[in-house]
XYZ file of C-alpha atoms in Angstrom:
562
model
C 2.886 20.420 17.245
C 0.315 20.047 14.488
C 1.230 17.755 11.594
C 0.253 18.402 7.994
C -2.999 16.647 7.207
C -4.488 16.885 10.702
C -7.386 19.209 11.521
C -6.584 22.097 13.842
C -9.261 23.346 16.241
C -9.420 26.612 18.174
C -11.988 27.439 20.811
C -13.391 30.931 21.204
C -16.441 31.359 23.429
C -19.089 28.973 22.097
C -17.698 28.669 18.574
C -15.089 26.414 17.026
C -13.072 27.668 14.076
C -12.630 24.961 11.435
C -9.263 24.468 9.824
C -8.459 22.380 6.776
C -7.288 18.910 5.941
C -4.664 20.206 3.512
C -3.078 18.443 0.585
C -0.101 20.707 1.176
C 0.515 23.250 3.936
C -0.365 26.083 1.514
C -3.527 24.545 0.053
C -6.216 23.999 2.705
C -9.348 22.314 1.408
C -11.690 24.556 3.375
C -11.290 27.492 5.720
C -13.256 30.367 7.174
C -16.244 28.284 8.335
C -17.402 28.410 11.953
C -19.594 26.065 13.974
C -21.959 26.931 16.821
C -24.982 25.348 18.454
C -27.489 27.699 16.819
C -27.389 25.589 13.626
C -25.641 22.363 14.666
C -25.759 20.738 11.208
C -24.438 23.780 9.342
C -21.603 26.292 9.472
C -21.549 30.061 9.172
C -19.104 32.596 7.761
C -17.657 35.570 9.593
C -17.006 37.457 6.376
C -15.220 35.220 3.826
C -14.694 31.473 3.441
C -13.217 29.230 0.758
C -13.665 25.704 -0.592
C -10.883 24.219 -2.718
C -11.776 21.515 -5.265
C -9.294 19.107 -6.879
C -8.918 18.968 -10.644
C -12.083 17.225 -11.832
C -11.019 16.576 -15.419
C -14.301 17.623 -17.002
C -17.069 20.192 -16.688
C -19.191 19.871 -13.561
C -22.381 21.219 -12.035
C -21.787 22.702 -8.577
C -24.511 23.187 -5.991
C -23.904 25.206 -2.855
C -26.727 24.804 -0.363
C -27.719 25.878 3.123
C -30.466 27.590 5.099
C -31.394 30.933 6.636
C -32.321 30.933 10.326
C -33.777 33.880 12.221
C -31.573 34.572 15.221
C -33.586 35.737 18.273
C -30.896 38.213 19.373
C -30.821 40.150 16.113
C -32.537 43.549 16.155
C -31.944 47.248 15.833
C -28.865 48.211 13.860
C -28.048 44.600 12.924
C -31.577 43.707 11.828
C -32.103 42.023 8.449
C -30.637 39.101 6.544
C -27.044 38.976 5.289
C -26.511 38.381 1.592
C -24.130 36.019 -0.149
C -21.757 36.301 -3.107
C -20.088 33.248 -4.657
C -16.928 33.496 -6.750
C -15.391 30.649 -8.749
C -11.694 31.059 -9.510
C -11.993 34.788 -8.978
C -15.119 35.500 -11.029
C -18.588 36.057 -9.624
C -20.941 33.188 -10.484
C -23.923 33.609 -8.146
C -25.493 35.762 -5.442
C -28.145 35.340 -2.782
C -30.217 37.939 -0.958
C -32.796 36.166 1.208
C -36.005 37.876 2.266
C -37.215 35.133 4.604
C -35.996 32.160 6.591
C -35.709 28.786 4.852
C -33.505 26.587 2.718
C -31.504 28.044 -0.161
C -29.603 26.611 -3.139
C -27.165 28.199 -5.575
C -26.156 26.378 -8.755
C -23.244 27.237 -11.040
C -21.021 25.455 -13.564
C -17.348 24.569 -13.586
C -16.235 24.761 -17.212
C -13.816 22.538 -19.110
C -11.005 25.098 -18.852
C -11.277 25.170 -15.047
C -11.657 21.404 -14.650
C -8.017 20.661 -15.500
C -6.735 22.376 -12.382
C -7.723 22.956 -8.775
C -10.614 25.386 -8.361
C -11.375 27.823 -5.584
C -14.954 28.515 -4.517
C -15.059 31.739 -2.506
C -18.026 32.708 -0.323
C -18.389 36.344 0.744
C -21.088 37.800 2.973
C -22.852 40.998 1.950
C -24.505 43.567 4.147
C -22.410 42.868 7.230
C -19.626 45.449 6.890
C -21.052 47.719 9.615
C -21.826 45.001 12.155
C -18.449 43.319 11.516
C -16.728 46.651 12.170
C -18.692 47.043 15.399
C -17.701 43.496 16.388
C -14.058 44.372 15.820
C -14.371 47.555 17.883
C -16.059 45.574 20.617
C -13.120 43.160 20.776
C -10.414 45.822 20.976
C -12.204 48.731 22.594
C -13.798 47.662 25.854
C -12.294 50.758 27.537
C -13.391 53.136 24.803
C -16.426 55.368 25.323
C -19.534 53.289 24.759
C -17.289 50.190 24.645
C -19.690 48.131 26.742
C -22.515 48.858 24.326
C -20.494 47.265 21.515
C -20.011 43.911 23.235
C -23.242 42.432 21.876
C -21.917 42.743 18.304
C -18.936 40.471 19.037
C -21.048 37.326 18.610
C -21.887 38.410 15.026
C -25.430 37.084 15.267
C -26.433 38.696 11.981
C -23.791 36.632 10.146
C -24.874 33.444 11.911
C -28.296 33.611 10.336
C -26.942 32.602 6.918
C -25.869 28.949 7.183
C -23.886 26.758 4.766
C -24.767 23.055 4.624
C -22.380 21.809 1.942
C -21.304 21.659 -1.684
C -22.354 19.063 -4.261
C -20.387 18.252 -7.418
C -22.582 16.621 -10.075
C -24.938 15.636 -7.288
C -22.177 14.012 -5.232
C -21.300 15.416 -1.802
C -17.882 17.061 -1.801
C -18.306 19.053 1.440
C -20.842 18.253 4.144
C -20.819 20.579 7.150
C -23.124 18.335 9.153
C -19.930 16.336 9.728
C -18.077 18.711 11.984
C -14.892 16.677 12.187
C -14.428 15.965 8.464
C -16.574 18.123 6.185
C -14.435 17.277 3.151
C -15.715 13.929 1.883
C -12.995 11.215 1.962
C -14.852 9.321 -0.771
C -14.906 12.392 -3.027
C -11.240 13.062 -2.266
C -10.167 9.529 -3.194
C -12.177 9.567 -6.409
C -10.684 12.820 -7.631
C -7.137 12.791 -6.311
C -4.460 12.518 -8.985
C -2.348 9.438 -8.330
C 0.686 7.874 -9.936
C 3.794 6.043 -8.806
C 7.383 5.461 -9.776
C 8.093 1.749 -9.371
C 11.791 1.078 -8.856
C 13.485 -2.305 -8.687
C 15.532 -4.977 -10.406
C 13.059 -5.413 -13.260
C 15.481 -7.472 -15.350
C 17.140 -9.520 -12.581
C 16.668 -13.268 -12.203
C 16.049 -13.343 -8.470
C 13.251 -13.042 -5.936
C 13.499 -9.297 -5.411
C 13.330 -8.892 -9.188
C 10.144 -10.917 -9.357
C 8.877 -8.856 -6.419
C 8.881 -5.616 -8.440
C 7.485 -7.378 -11.496
C 4.600 -8.693 -9.363
C 3.837 -5.162 -8.207
C 3.883 -3.818 -11.741
C 1.224 -6.362 -12.694
C -0.864 -5.213 -9.727
C -0.714 -1.468 -10.403
C -1.306 -2.054 -14.108
C -4.456 -4.013 -13.243
C -5.589 -1.134 -11.020
C -5.081 1.461 -13.750
C -2.447 3.389 -11.784
C -0.175 5.584 -13.896
C 3.243 4.003 -13.364
C 6.806 4.729 -14.424
C 9.054 1.649 -14.259
C 12.669 2.376 -13.289
C 15.515 -0.123 -13.146
C 17.267 -0.069 -9.770
C 20.879 1.060 -10.274
C 22.332 -0.618 -7.195
C 24.840 -3.449 -7.888
C 23.284 -6.908 -8.268
C 25.024 -10.301 -8.318
C 22.223 -12.043 -10.205
C 22.014 -12.344 -13.959
C 19.722 -9.870 -15.729
C 17.975 -11.790 -18.459
C 14.308 -11.032 -17.783
C 13.101 -8.880 -20.682
C 9.433 -8.702 -19.706
C 9.412 -4.968 -18.986
C 12.680 -3.906 -20.607
C 10.952 -1.836 -23.292
C 9.175 0.456 -20.819
C 12.023 1.108 -18.395
C 12.871 4.760 -17.665
C 15.683 6.374 -15.720
C 14.020 9.307 -13.911
C 10.908 9.457 -11.690
C 7.980 11.681 -12.660
C 5.234 10.899 -10.115
C 4.831 12.212 -6.553
C 5.135 8.721 -4.979
C 7.990 6.239 -5.443
C 7.996 2.597 -4.343
C 11.463 1.050 -4.220
C 11.994 -2.718 -4.024
C 15.370 -3.020 -2.356
C 17.210 -5.071 0.239
C 17.326 -2.986 3.404
C 21.151 -2.605 3.528
C 21.077 -1.091 0.040
C 18.616 1.669 0.940
C 21.205 4.233 2.164
C 22.965 4.002 -1.227
C 19.935 5.004 -3.296
C 20.811 8.705 -3.342
C 24.355 7.930 -4.480
C 23.220 5.805 -7.428
C 20.019 7.651 -8.376
C 20.868 11.205 -7.267
C 19.534 13.309 -4.416
C 16.669 14.572 -6.591
C 15.301 11.024 -6.468
C 13.782 11.876 -3.063
C 13.025 15.579 -3.591
C 9.361 16.504 -3.135
C 8.334 12.849 -3.218
C 6.757 10.408 -0.830
C 9.194 7.492 -0.989
C 8.110 4.009 0.064
C 10.512 1.151 0.683
C 9.279 -2.333 -0.179
C 11.296 -4.525 2.175
C 11.378 -8.239 2.869
C 12.863 -10.010 5.872
C 12.606 -13.566 7.119
C 12.880 -13.611 10.923
C 10.673 -12.272 13.740
C 13.122 -9.501 14.666
C 14.369 -6.925 12.184
C 18.144 -6.405 12.633
C 19.087 -3.421 14.782
C 22.003 -2.744 12.437
C 19.524 -2.117 9.630
C 17.345 0.372 11.487
C 19.035 3.416 9.860
C 17.956 1.965 6.513
C 14.324 2.535 7.475
C 14.861 6.292 7.873
C 15.525 6.625 4.148
C 11.810 6.130 3.479
C 8.597 7.925 4.387
C 6.836 4.601 4.879
C 7.485 0.882 4.470
C 5.535 -1.825 2.622
C 6.099 -5.512 3.323
C 4.947 -8.637 1.452
C 3.426 -10.350 4.496
C 2.055 -9.669 7.948
C 4.959 -11.699 9.333
C 7.450 -9.212 7.880
C 5.304 -6.214 8.760
C 5.303 -7.076 12.456
C 9.078 -7.498 12.481
C 9.708 -4.173 10.745
C 7.008 -2.211 12.601
C 8.680 -2.866 15.949
C 11.781 -1.015 14.743
C 10.273 1.645 12.468
C 9.056 5.143 13.263
C 7.408 5.232 9.823
C 4.064 3.651 8.864
C 4.457 -0.027 7.934
C 1.810 -1.728 5.746
C 1.313 -5.216 4.343
C 1.127 -5.305 0.537
C 1.430 -8.922 -0.673
C 2.793 -9.994 -4.022
C 0.356 -10.249 -6.918
C 0.520 -13.757 -8.375
C -0.533 -14.074 -11.997
C 1.144 -15.439 -15.112
C 0.278 -17.414 -18.209
C -0.135 -21.024 -17.177
C 1.687 -23.469 -19.479
C -0.666 -24.913 -22.082
C 1.419 -27.990 -22.961
C 0.562 -31.324 -21.365
C 2.546 -32.641 -18.412
C 4.149 -35.238 -20.654
C 5.209 -32.602 -23.181
C 6.690 -30.427 -20.452
C 8.596 -33.307 -18.890
C 9.965 -34.410 -22.227
C 11.205 -30.886 -23.008
C 12.770 -30.491 -19.556
C 14.341 -33.956 -19.507
C 12.307 -35.164 -16.523
C 11.044 -38.715 -15.860
C 7.773 -39.164 -17.746
C 6.087 -41.765 -15.529
C 7.082 -40.890 -11.961
C 5.462 -38.818 -9.210
C 7.745 -35.778 -9.063
C 8.440 -33.659 -5.970
C 10.004 -30.279 -6.787
C 12.166 -28.028 -4.659
C 13.953 -24.919 -5.919
C 16.096 -22.241 -4.329
C 18.879 -19.742 -5.014
C 22.426 -20.628 -3.991
C 23.101 -16.894 -3.658
C 20.622 -16.950 -0.798
C 21.377 -18.793 2.425
C 20.935 -22.567 2.226
C 20.482 -22.791 5.984
C 17.200 -20.862 5.706
C 15.915 -22.527 2.539
C 16.876 -25.854 4.143
C 17.363 -28.189 1.157
C 18.717 -30.938 3.413
C 15.328 -31.199 5.138
C 13.616 -31.789 1.767
C 16.184 -34.459 0.879
C 15.837 -36.114 4.290
C 12.038 -36.120 4.122
C 12.112 -37.734 0.683
C 14.618 -40.291 1.943
C 12.391 -41.096 4.951
C 9.328 -41.474 2.721
C 10.894 -44.442 0.925
C 9.231 -43.245 -2.285
C 12.470 -43.423 -4.218
C 11.802 -47.153 -4.472
C 8.115 -46.731 -5.282
C 7.994 -44.752 -8.490
C 8.689 -41.216 -7.246
C 11.605 -38.849 -7.787
C 12.948 -35.630 -6.348
C 13.676 -32.670 -8.627
C 15.917 -29.892 -7.288
C 16.360 -26.676 -9.262
C 19.066 -24.294 -8.084
C 19.779 -20.736 -9.215
C 23.179 -19.085 -8.938
C 25.349 -22.151 -9.489
C 28.193 -20.008 -10.825
C 30.295 -18.757 -7.947
C 28.747 -21.233 -5.505
C 30.496 -24.383 -6.696
C 31.269 -25.602 -3.181
C 27.597 -25.403 -2.128
C 26.579 -27.193 -5.312
C 29.119 -29.957 -4.680
C 27.741 -30.498 -1.176
C 24.228 -30.694 -2.620
C 25.311 -33.387 -5.086
C 26.822 -35.390 -2.260
C 23.611 -35.107 -0.219
C 21.515 -36.772 -2.961
C 24.094 -39.346 -4.021
C 22.196 -42.148 -2.260
C 18.898 -41.230 -3.996
C 19.222 -42.518 -7.562
C 16.827 -40.883 -9.958
C 17.095 -37.471 -8.307
C 17.348 -34.730 -10.927
C 19.517 -31.699 -10.152
C 18.915 -28.775 -12.521
C 21.588 -26.076 -12.510
C 21.213 -24.283 -15.844
C 19.624 -20.862 -15.966
C 15.906 -20.675 -16.667
C 13.596 -17.863 -17.675
C 10.500 -17.146 -15.615
C 8.473 -19.005 -18.232
C 10.821 -21.961 -17.850
C 10.338 -21.929 -14.084
C 6.563 -21.929 -14.488
C 6.839 -24.871 -16.885
C 9.013 -26.755 -14.394
C 6.514 -26.114 -11.586
C 3.675 -27.240 -13.841
C 5.550 -30.398 -14.928
C 5.925 -31.698 -11.359
C 3.225 -33.159 -9.133
C 4.021 -31.490 -5.803
C 6.128 -28.579 -4.589
C 8.051 -28.944 -1.320
C 9.441 -26.115 0.820
C 10.741 -27.142 4.232
C 12.114 -23.675 4.844
C 13.093 -22.452 8.267
C 11.468 -19.108 7.511
C 10.022 -17.145 4.598
C 9.208 -13.478 4.089
C 6.514 -14.427 1.570
C 7.226 -17.631 -0.347
C 6.921 -16.778 -4.038
C 7.601 -20.302 -5.261
C 5.017 -21.701 -2.852
C 2.381 -19.247 -4.100
C 3.293 -19.897 -7.758
C 2.912 -23.655 -7.361
C -0.439 -23.144 -5.639
C -1.521 -20.857 -8.491
C -0.730 -23.731 -10.847
C -3.054 -25.975 -8.858
C -0.293 -28.064 -7.268
C -0.404 -29.472 -3.733
C 2.369 -27.879 -1.670
C 4.168 -29.315 1.354
C 5.527 -26.407 3.403
C 6.699 -25.591 6.903
C 3.744 -24.265 8.880
C 5.469 -21.095 10.048
C 6.277 -17.548 8.967
C 4.715 -15.941 5.887
C 3.612 -19.086 4.026
C 1.409 -20.004 6.989
C -0.667 -16.908 6.202
C -2.079 -18.506 3.043
C -1.308 -22.246 3.207
C -3.217 -24.489 5.592
C -4.783 -27.955 5.696
C -7.710 -26.858 3.499
C -5.450 -26.006 0.552
C -2.086 -27.638 1.215
C 0.117 -29.762 3.410
C 1.424 -27.725 6.387
C 4.325 -29.417 8.206
C 4.741 -29.417 11.965
C 7.765 -27.654 13.362
C 9.490 -26.521 16.507
C 11.039 -23.109 17.019
C 14.734 -23.135 17.768
C 17.333 -20.490 18.535
C 20.164 -19.967 16.085
C 23.377 -21.072 17.780
C 25.483 -19.278 15.169
C 24.956 -16.518 12.651
C 24.223 -17.247 9.003
C 24.785 -14.020 7.094
C 22.177 -11.507 8.361
C 20.400 -14.201 10.401
C 22.050 -13.576 13.734
C 22.834 -15.917 16.559
C 20.108 -15.695 19.223
C 17.237 -15.202 16.776
C 14.566 -17.867 16.221
C 13.379 -19.822 13.222
C 11.556 -23.085 12.566
C 12.893 -26.608 12.406
C 10.407 -28.589 10.281
C 9.469 -32.157 11.198
C 10.880 -34.187 8.308
C 8.932 -37.288 9.404
C 5.679 -35.353 9.086
C 6.762 -34.063 5.671
C 7.532 -37.654 4.630
C 4.014 -38.688 5.688
C 2.543 -35.970 3.465
C 4.676 -37.200 0.562
C 3.395 -40.745 1.027
C -0.230 -39.636 1.270
C -0.037 -37.554 -1.894
C 1.758 -40.246 -3.845
C -0.740 -42.915 -2.756
C -3.878 -40.796 -3.193
C -3.892 -38.664 -6.370
C -7.407 -37.441 -5.537
C -6.066 -35.769 -2.377
C -3.533 -33.845 -4.426
C -6.205 -32.799 -6.896
C -8.502 -31.605 -4.082
C -5.766 -29.612 -2.327
C -4.406 -28.237 -5.602
C -7.817 -26.985 -6.668
C -8.295 -25.222 -3.315
C -4.755 -23.819 -3.500
C -5.389 -22.336 -6.916
C -8.591 -20.706 -5.702
C -6.819 -19.196 -2.666
C -4.147 -17.514 -4.762
C -6.559 -16.355 -7.468
C -8.805 -14.691 -4.888
C -6.359 -13.323 -2.317
C -3.345 -12.479 -4.470
C -4.746 -11.562 -7.865
C -3.338 -8.403 -9.503
C -6.827 -6.885 -9.240
C -7.027 -7.495 -5.479
C -3.485 -6.311 -4.702
C -3.749 -3.451 -7.183
C -6.921 -2.202 -5.512
C -5.121 -2.220 -2.153
C -2.234 -0.226 -3.587
C -4.589 2.217 -5.299
C -6.473 2.878 -2.047
C -3.210 3.647 -0.289
C -2.057 5.993 -3.063
C -5.431 7.754 -2.924
C -5.015 8.204 0.806
C -1.494 9.591 0.396
C -2.707 11.929 -2.337
C -5.533 13.161 -0.109
C -3.211 14.376 2.661
């Protein structure tokens, strides 16, 4: 069965009827053109053909061009050249009546009033009514008197003499019939397709998935994509104190594409909270994160809610793609924010941090799963480094302390033998988090797995050396040229931790190796400066809003060109 957006080809004798690459099933971009080997770089018209142009936004000069070829089999009743009539949105704009073989060009103008909507260029042949009627009789009337004499008209050789090469718009190729498989220019289509997206997520929430949608808004804004920001209505345990985009939030979508940042189990509830019209006549994309190599089977129905899936890393993409029947693409987070301008000493004083120590920072959300974030590995590595006695300290920032008092108590017990360790539990704005990251000397993440690693990327963006487990998504952008990757071994989960099921695999970082990195950085400030500078460059180049926004824009252009 033919899918919308794919070319359909029919064979009839030595010709191939071209069908369209439609934007919608009812709006083919071109139809009525036929190929043969008489003019291999052009097409011909049986009687009528059409070219459909997208809304161009302004007046344009159109140039239809082709050539006239003398067919050797034409003679007698079908002798002579066919003529051509061109109509633009129903009105005649040009005609052609050749008197000899050779190239031809017809120029006409698309006015301002037509440029705001799709336009139809219609091509009609003149002077072929009789021979076309004889061709029709030849096809249906082989048993009629003189039926055999009509067979030669079936090839419509008179029509074939007038060839169409393509259509230019302001000198740019919109249709090129020398490309038999894709006459409609993809470049032209992308440049003129109308794009826009509804971006849906926890814009105001103080958690990773909230920062995820805020990162994407920065990217699409940088790319100049028309965007409507919509607060996700699904329940959320996190506090909602981020006011960055509060003033622009809307409640209803208005664009043909929606991108929803949501945890996979919440996807089936979107229609209940946002209404069934949320999906009507829209291409809906789910932006999903996951942290292990295998996407849970129990969550597979969640994927069917969407027309396609975007993921923040290749690691996540591979896990989801194995279970999804929809397209799955990698669209990383865009990392960009105002770097703190205060000095390190000023920041430390304001945050109540030691002014004269080398500070290692680790932060995580207690509402997440501590087993995956692995704070005990960070504490153990710092303990093994012996730096607590040599002018260094460990800073641990936790989110979600309220409601997780037992986890917080266990964390306090784990650092009781490391005097000088600072445990921060009060809520912080995103600006406060950036200031904390900037105030410390090194960020540490001995995670067992990450779907992206926002905090890792943020610290790198701030020019900090980062010690991180060399596995999962962070390994896609952190290596020995720009950071401190930590050796690990893969191990099977012997029990389930929330959605991380028994029998899956994740990494067990080598705390001794992490301790070695801590010692090296503390003893050699120049190493930290070198790695931090490279880290900053990596994030600025690979994950800038401009770079990620351009990737998103290209995908939206492709979707809009279907």
